[in-house]
Coordinates of N, CA and C in Angstrom, one line a residue:
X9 N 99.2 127.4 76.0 CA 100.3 127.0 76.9 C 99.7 126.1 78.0
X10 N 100.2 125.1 78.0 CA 99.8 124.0 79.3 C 100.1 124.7 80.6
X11 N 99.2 124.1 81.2 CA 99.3 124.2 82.9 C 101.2 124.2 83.3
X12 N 101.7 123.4 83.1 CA 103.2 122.7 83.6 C 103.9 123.4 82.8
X13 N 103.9 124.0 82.1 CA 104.7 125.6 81.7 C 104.2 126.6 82.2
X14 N 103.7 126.8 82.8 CA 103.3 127.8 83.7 C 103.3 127.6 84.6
X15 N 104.8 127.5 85.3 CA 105.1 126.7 86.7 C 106.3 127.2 86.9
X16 N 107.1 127.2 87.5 CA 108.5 127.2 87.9 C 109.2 126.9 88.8
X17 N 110.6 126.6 89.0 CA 111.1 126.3 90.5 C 112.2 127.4 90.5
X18 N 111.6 127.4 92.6 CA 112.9 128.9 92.7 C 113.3 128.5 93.6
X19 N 114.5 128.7 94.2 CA 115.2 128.1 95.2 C 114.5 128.4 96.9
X20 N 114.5 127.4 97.8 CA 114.0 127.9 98.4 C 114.5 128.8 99.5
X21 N 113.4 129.7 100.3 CA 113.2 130.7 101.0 C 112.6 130.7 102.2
X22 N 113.0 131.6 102.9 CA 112.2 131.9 104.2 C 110.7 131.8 104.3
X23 N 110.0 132.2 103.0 CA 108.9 132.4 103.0 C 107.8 131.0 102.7
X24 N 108.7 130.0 102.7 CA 107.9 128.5 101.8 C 107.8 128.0 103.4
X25 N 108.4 128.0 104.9 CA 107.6 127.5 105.8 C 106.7 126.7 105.9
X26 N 105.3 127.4 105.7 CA 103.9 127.5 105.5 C 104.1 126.5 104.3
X27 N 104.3 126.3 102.9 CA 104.2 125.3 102.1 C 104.5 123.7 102.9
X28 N 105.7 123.7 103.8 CA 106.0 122.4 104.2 C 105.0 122.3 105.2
X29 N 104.2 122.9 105.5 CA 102.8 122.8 106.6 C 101.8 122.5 105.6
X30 N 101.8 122.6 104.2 CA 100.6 122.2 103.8 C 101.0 121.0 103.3
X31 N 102.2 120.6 102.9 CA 103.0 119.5 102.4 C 102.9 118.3 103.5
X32 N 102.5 118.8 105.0 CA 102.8 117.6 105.7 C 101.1 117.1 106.0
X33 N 100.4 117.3 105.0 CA 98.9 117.0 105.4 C 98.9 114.9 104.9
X34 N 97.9 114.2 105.6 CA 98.3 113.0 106.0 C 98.0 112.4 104.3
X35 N 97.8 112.8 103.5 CA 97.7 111.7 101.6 C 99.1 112.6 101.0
X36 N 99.8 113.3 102.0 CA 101.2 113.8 101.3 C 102.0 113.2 101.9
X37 N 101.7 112.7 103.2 CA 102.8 111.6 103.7 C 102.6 110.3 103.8
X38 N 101.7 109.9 103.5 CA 101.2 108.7 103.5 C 102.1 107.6 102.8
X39 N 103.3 108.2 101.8 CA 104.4 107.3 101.0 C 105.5 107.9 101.8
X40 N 105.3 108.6 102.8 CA 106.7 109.2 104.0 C 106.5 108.9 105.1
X41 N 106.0 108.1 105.5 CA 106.4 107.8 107.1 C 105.6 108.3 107.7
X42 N 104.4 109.1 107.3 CA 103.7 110.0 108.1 C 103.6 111.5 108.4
X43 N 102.7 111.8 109.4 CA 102.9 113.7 109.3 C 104.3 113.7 110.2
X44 N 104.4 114.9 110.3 CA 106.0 115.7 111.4 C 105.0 116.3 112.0
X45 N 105.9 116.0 113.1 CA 105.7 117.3 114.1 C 105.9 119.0 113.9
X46 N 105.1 119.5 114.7 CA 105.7 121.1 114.7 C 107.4 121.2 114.5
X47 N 107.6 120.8 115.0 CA 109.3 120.9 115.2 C 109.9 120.0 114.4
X48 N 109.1 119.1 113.6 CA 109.9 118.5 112.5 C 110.1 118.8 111.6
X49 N 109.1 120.0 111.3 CA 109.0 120.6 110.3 C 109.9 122.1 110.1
X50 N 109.8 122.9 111.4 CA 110.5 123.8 111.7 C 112.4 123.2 111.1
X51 N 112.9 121.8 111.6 CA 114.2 121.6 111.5 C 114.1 121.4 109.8
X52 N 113.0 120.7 109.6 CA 113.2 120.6 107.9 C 113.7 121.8 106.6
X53 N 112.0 122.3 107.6 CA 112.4 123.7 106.8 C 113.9 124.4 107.1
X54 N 115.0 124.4 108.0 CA 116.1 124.9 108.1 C 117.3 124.1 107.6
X55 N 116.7 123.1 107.5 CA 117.7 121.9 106.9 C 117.4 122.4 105.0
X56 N 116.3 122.9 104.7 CA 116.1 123.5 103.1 C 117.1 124.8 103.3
X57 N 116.8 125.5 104.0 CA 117.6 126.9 103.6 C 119.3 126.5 104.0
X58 N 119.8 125.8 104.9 CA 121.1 125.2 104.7 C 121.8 124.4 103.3
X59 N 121.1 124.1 102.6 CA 121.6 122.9 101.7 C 122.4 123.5 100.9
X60 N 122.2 124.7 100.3 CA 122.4 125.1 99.2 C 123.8 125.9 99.7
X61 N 123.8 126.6 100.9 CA 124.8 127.2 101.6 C 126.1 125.7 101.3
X62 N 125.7 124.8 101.3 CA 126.7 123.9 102.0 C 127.3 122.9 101.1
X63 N 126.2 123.2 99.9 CA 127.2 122.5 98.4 C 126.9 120.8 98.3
X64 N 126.1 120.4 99.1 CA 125.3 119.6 99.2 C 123.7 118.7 98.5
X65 N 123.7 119.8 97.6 CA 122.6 119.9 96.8 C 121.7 120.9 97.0
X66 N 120.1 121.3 96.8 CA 119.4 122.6 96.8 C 117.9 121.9 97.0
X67 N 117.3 122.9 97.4 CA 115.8 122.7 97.7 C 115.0 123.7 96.6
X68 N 114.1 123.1 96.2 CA 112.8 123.9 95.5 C 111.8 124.4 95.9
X69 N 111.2 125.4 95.6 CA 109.8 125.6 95.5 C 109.1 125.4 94.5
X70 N 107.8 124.7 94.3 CA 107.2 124.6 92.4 C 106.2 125.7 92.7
X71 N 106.4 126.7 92.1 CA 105.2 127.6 92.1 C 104.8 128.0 90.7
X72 N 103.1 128.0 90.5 CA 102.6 128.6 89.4 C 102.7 130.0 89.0
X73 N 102.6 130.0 88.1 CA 102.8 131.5 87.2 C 101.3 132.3 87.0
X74 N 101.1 133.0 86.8 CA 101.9 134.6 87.3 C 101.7 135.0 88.4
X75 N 101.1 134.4 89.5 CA 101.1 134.8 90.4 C 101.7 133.9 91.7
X76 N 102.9 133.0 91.4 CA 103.7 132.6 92.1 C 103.1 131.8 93.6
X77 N 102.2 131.0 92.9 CA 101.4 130.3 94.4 C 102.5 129.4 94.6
X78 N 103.1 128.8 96.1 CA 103.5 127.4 96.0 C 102.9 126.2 96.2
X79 N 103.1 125.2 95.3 CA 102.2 124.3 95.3 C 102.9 123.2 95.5
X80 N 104.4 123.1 95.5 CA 104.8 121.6 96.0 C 106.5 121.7 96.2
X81 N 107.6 120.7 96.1 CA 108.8 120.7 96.6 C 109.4 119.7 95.6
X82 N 110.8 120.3 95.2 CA 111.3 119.5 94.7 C 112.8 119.5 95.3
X83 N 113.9 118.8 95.0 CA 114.8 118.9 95.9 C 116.1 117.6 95.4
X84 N 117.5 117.9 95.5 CA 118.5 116.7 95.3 C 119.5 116.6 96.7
X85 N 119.7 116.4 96.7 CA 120.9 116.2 98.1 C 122.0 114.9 97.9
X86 N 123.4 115.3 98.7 CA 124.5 114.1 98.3 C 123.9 112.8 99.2
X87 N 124.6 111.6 98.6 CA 123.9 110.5 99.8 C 124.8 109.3 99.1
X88 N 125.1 108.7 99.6 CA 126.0 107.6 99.4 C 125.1 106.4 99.3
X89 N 125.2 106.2 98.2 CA 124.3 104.4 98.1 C 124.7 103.6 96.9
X90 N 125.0 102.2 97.8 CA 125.3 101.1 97.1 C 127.2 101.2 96.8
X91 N 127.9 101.8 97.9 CA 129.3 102.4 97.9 C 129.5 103.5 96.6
X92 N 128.3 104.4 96.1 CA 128.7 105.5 95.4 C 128.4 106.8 95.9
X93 N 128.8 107.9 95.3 CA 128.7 108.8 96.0 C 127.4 109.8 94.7
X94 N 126.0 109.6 95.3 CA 124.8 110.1 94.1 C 124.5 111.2 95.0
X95 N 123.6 111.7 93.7 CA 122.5 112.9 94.5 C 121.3 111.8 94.8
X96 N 120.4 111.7 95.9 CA 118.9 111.4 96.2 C 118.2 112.3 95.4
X97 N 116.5 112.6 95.0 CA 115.9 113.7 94.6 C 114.9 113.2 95.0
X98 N 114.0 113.9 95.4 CA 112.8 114.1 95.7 C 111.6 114.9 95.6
X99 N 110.2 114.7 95.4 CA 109.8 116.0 94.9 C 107.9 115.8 95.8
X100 N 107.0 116.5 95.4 CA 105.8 116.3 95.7 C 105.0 117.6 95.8
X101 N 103.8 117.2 95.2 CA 103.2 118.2 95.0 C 101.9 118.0 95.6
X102 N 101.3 119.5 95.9 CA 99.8 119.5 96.6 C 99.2 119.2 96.2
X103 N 97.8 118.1 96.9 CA 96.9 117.5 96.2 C 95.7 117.9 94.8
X104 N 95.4 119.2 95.5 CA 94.6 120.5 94.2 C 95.8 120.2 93.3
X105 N 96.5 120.2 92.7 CA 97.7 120.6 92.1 C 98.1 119.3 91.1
X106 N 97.7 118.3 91.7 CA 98.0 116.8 91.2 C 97.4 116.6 89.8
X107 N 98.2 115.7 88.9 CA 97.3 115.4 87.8 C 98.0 116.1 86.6
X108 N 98.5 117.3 86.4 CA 98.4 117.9 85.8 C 99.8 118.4 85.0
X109 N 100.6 117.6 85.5 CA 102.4 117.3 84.9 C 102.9 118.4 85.2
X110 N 102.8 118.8 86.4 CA 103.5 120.0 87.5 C 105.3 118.8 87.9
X111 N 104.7 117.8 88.7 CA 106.0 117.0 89.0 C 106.9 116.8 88.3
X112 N 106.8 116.4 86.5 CA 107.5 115.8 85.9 C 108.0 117.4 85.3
X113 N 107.8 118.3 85.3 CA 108.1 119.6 84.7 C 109.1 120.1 85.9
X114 N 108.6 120.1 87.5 CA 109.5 120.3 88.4 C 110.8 119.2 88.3
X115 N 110.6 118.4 88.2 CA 111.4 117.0 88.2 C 112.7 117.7 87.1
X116 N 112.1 117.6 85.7 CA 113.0 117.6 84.5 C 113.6 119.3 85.0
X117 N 113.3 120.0 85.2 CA 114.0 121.3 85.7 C 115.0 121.6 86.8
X118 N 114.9 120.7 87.8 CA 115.5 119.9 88.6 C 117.0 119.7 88.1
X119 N 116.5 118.6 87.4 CA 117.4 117.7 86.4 C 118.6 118.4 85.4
X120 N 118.0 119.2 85.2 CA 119.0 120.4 84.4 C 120.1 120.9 85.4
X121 N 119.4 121.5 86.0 CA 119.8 122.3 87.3 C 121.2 121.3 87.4
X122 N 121.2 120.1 88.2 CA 121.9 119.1 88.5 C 122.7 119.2 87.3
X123 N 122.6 118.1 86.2 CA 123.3 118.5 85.1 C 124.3 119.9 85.3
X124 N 123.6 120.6 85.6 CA 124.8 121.7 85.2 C 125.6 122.1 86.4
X125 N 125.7 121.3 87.6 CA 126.6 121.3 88.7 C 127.5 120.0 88.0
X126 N 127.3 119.4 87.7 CA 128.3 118.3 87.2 C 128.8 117.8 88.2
X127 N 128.7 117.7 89.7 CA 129.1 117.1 90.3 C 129.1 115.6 90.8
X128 N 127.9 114.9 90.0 CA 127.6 113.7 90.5 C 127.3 113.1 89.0
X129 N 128.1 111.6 89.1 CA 127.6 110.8 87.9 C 126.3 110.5 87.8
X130 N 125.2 110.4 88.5 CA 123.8 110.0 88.6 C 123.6 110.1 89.9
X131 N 121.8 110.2 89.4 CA 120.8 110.8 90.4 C 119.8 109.7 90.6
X132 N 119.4 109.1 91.7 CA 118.4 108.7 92.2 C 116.9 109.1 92.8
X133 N 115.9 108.7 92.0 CA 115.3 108.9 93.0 C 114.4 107.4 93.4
X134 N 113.5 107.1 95.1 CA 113.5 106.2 95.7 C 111.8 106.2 96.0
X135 N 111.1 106.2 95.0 CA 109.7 106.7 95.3 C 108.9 105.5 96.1
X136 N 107.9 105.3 96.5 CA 107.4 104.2 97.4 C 106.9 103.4 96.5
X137 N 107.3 101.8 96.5 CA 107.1 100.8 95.5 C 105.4 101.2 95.6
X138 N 104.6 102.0 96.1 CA 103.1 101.6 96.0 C 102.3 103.1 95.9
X139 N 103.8 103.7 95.2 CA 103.2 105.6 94.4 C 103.3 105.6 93.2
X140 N 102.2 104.9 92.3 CA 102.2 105.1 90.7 C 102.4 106.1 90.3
X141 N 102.1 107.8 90.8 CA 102.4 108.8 90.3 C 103.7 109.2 90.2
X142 N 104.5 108.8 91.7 CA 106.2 109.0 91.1 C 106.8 108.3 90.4
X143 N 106.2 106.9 90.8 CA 107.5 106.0 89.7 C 106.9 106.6 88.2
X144 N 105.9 106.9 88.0 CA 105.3 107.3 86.7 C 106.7 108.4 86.4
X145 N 106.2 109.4 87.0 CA 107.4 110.6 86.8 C 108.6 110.0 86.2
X146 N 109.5 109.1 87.3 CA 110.7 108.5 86.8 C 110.3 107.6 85.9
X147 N 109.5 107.2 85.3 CA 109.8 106.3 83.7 C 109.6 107.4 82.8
X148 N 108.9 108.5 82.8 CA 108.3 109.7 82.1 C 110.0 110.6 81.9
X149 N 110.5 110.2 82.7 CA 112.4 111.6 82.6 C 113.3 110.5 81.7
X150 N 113.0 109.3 82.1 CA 113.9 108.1 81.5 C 114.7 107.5 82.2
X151 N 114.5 107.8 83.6 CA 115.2 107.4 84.5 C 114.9 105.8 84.4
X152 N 116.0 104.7 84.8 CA 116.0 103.5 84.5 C 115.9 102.5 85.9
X153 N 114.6 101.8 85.7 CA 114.4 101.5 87.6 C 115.2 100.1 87.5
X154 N 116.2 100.0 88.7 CA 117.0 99.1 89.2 C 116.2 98.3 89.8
X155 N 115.2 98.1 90.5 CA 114.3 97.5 91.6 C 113.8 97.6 92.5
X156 N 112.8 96.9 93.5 CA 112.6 97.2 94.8 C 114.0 97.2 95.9
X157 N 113.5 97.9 96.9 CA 114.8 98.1 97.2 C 114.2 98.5 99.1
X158 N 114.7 98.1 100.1 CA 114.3 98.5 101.5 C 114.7 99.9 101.8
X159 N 113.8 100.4 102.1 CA 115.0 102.2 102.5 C 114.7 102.9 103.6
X160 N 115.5 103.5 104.2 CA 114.8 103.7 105.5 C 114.2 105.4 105.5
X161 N 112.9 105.8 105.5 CA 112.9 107.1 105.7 C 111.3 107.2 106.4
X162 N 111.3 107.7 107.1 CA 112.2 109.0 107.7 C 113.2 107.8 108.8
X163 N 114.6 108.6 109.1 CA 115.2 107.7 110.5 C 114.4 106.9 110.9
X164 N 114.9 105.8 111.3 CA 114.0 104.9 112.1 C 112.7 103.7 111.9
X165 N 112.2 104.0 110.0 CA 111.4 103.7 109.4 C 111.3 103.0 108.6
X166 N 111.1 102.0 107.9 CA 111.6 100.8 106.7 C 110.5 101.3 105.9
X167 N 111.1 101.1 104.4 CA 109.7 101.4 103.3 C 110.2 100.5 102.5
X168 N 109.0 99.9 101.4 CA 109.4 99.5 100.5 C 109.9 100.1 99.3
X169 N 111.0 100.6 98.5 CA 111.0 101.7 97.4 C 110.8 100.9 96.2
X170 N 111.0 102.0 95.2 CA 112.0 101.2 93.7 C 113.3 102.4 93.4
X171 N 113.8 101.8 93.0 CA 115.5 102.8 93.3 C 115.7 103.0 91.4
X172 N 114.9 103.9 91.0 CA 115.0 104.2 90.2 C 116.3 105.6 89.9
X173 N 117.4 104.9 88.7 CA 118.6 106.2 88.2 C 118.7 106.6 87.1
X174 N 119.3 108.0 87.3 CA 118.9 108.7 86.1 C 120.6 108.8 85.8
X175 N 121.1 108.7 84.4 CA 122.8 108.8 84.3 C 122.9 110.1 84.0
X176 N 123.9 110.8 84.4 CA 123.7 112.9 84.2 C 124.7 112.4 83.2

């Protein structure tokens, strides 16, 4: 059995906190705008345990098997772009952890997940025109890249993306 089957995503929890503190180390944000603050992280992490309450989309945990480490984040949310109404997704995993088709396993699991809310004709995701590992991921699900594209994240921030969509 490969590494990336022995992985899973569980919705997230009170207890993953601590993951977005290891998540905000500076080669995990380096294609995000940077670290957060204490408190940007505290609002994040409550903004994950809200989403799913609110029909909005859901947050992940990727944790390994059998003994349920968390090693990274995966995630969809509603977002209006280009006058449609899509899910965003996003995902990222800890650097130990890299390499090893953990993302594209969280990603495609994800993807199901969505699929079976049926709420949205397609999913985007907007990885940083200059992160070969995500756009990899999204050519790897089949998702079909539309182009570079300006995006703003975090508030306040200009990046260069590629606006790669996946049709559910």
């Amino acid at each position: 059995m490969s590494e990336r089957t022995q992985a899973e995503i569980v919705p997230w929890s009170a207890g993953h906190l601590e993951l977005l503190h290891y998540m905000n180390a500076p080669e995990m944000t380096a294609h995000l705008g940077g670290q957060e603050t204490e408190a940007q992280i505290a609002e994040r992490h409550e903004r994950y345990m809200r989403i799913a309450g609110k029909g909005t989309g859901r947050m992940f945990a990727v944790v390994l098997l059998p003994g349920r480490e968390p090693v990274g984040t995966v995630g969809y949310w509603d977002r209006t772009w280009a006058g449609e109404q899509i899910y965003e997704m996003g995902w990222g995993i800890l650097p130990a952890y890299q390499g090893r088709g953990l993302a594209t396993y969280a990603v495609a699991k994800t993807i199901e997940h969505v699929r079976a809310q049926g709420a949205r004709r397609t999913i985007h995701a907007f990885p940083g025109a200059g992160n070969p590992a995500s756009n990899a991921v999204c050519r790897k699900l089949g998702f079909t890249l539309l182009g570079e594209c300006e995006f703003e994240y975090p508030p306040g921030s200009w990046m260069q993306c590629n606006d790669w969509r996946l049709t559910l």
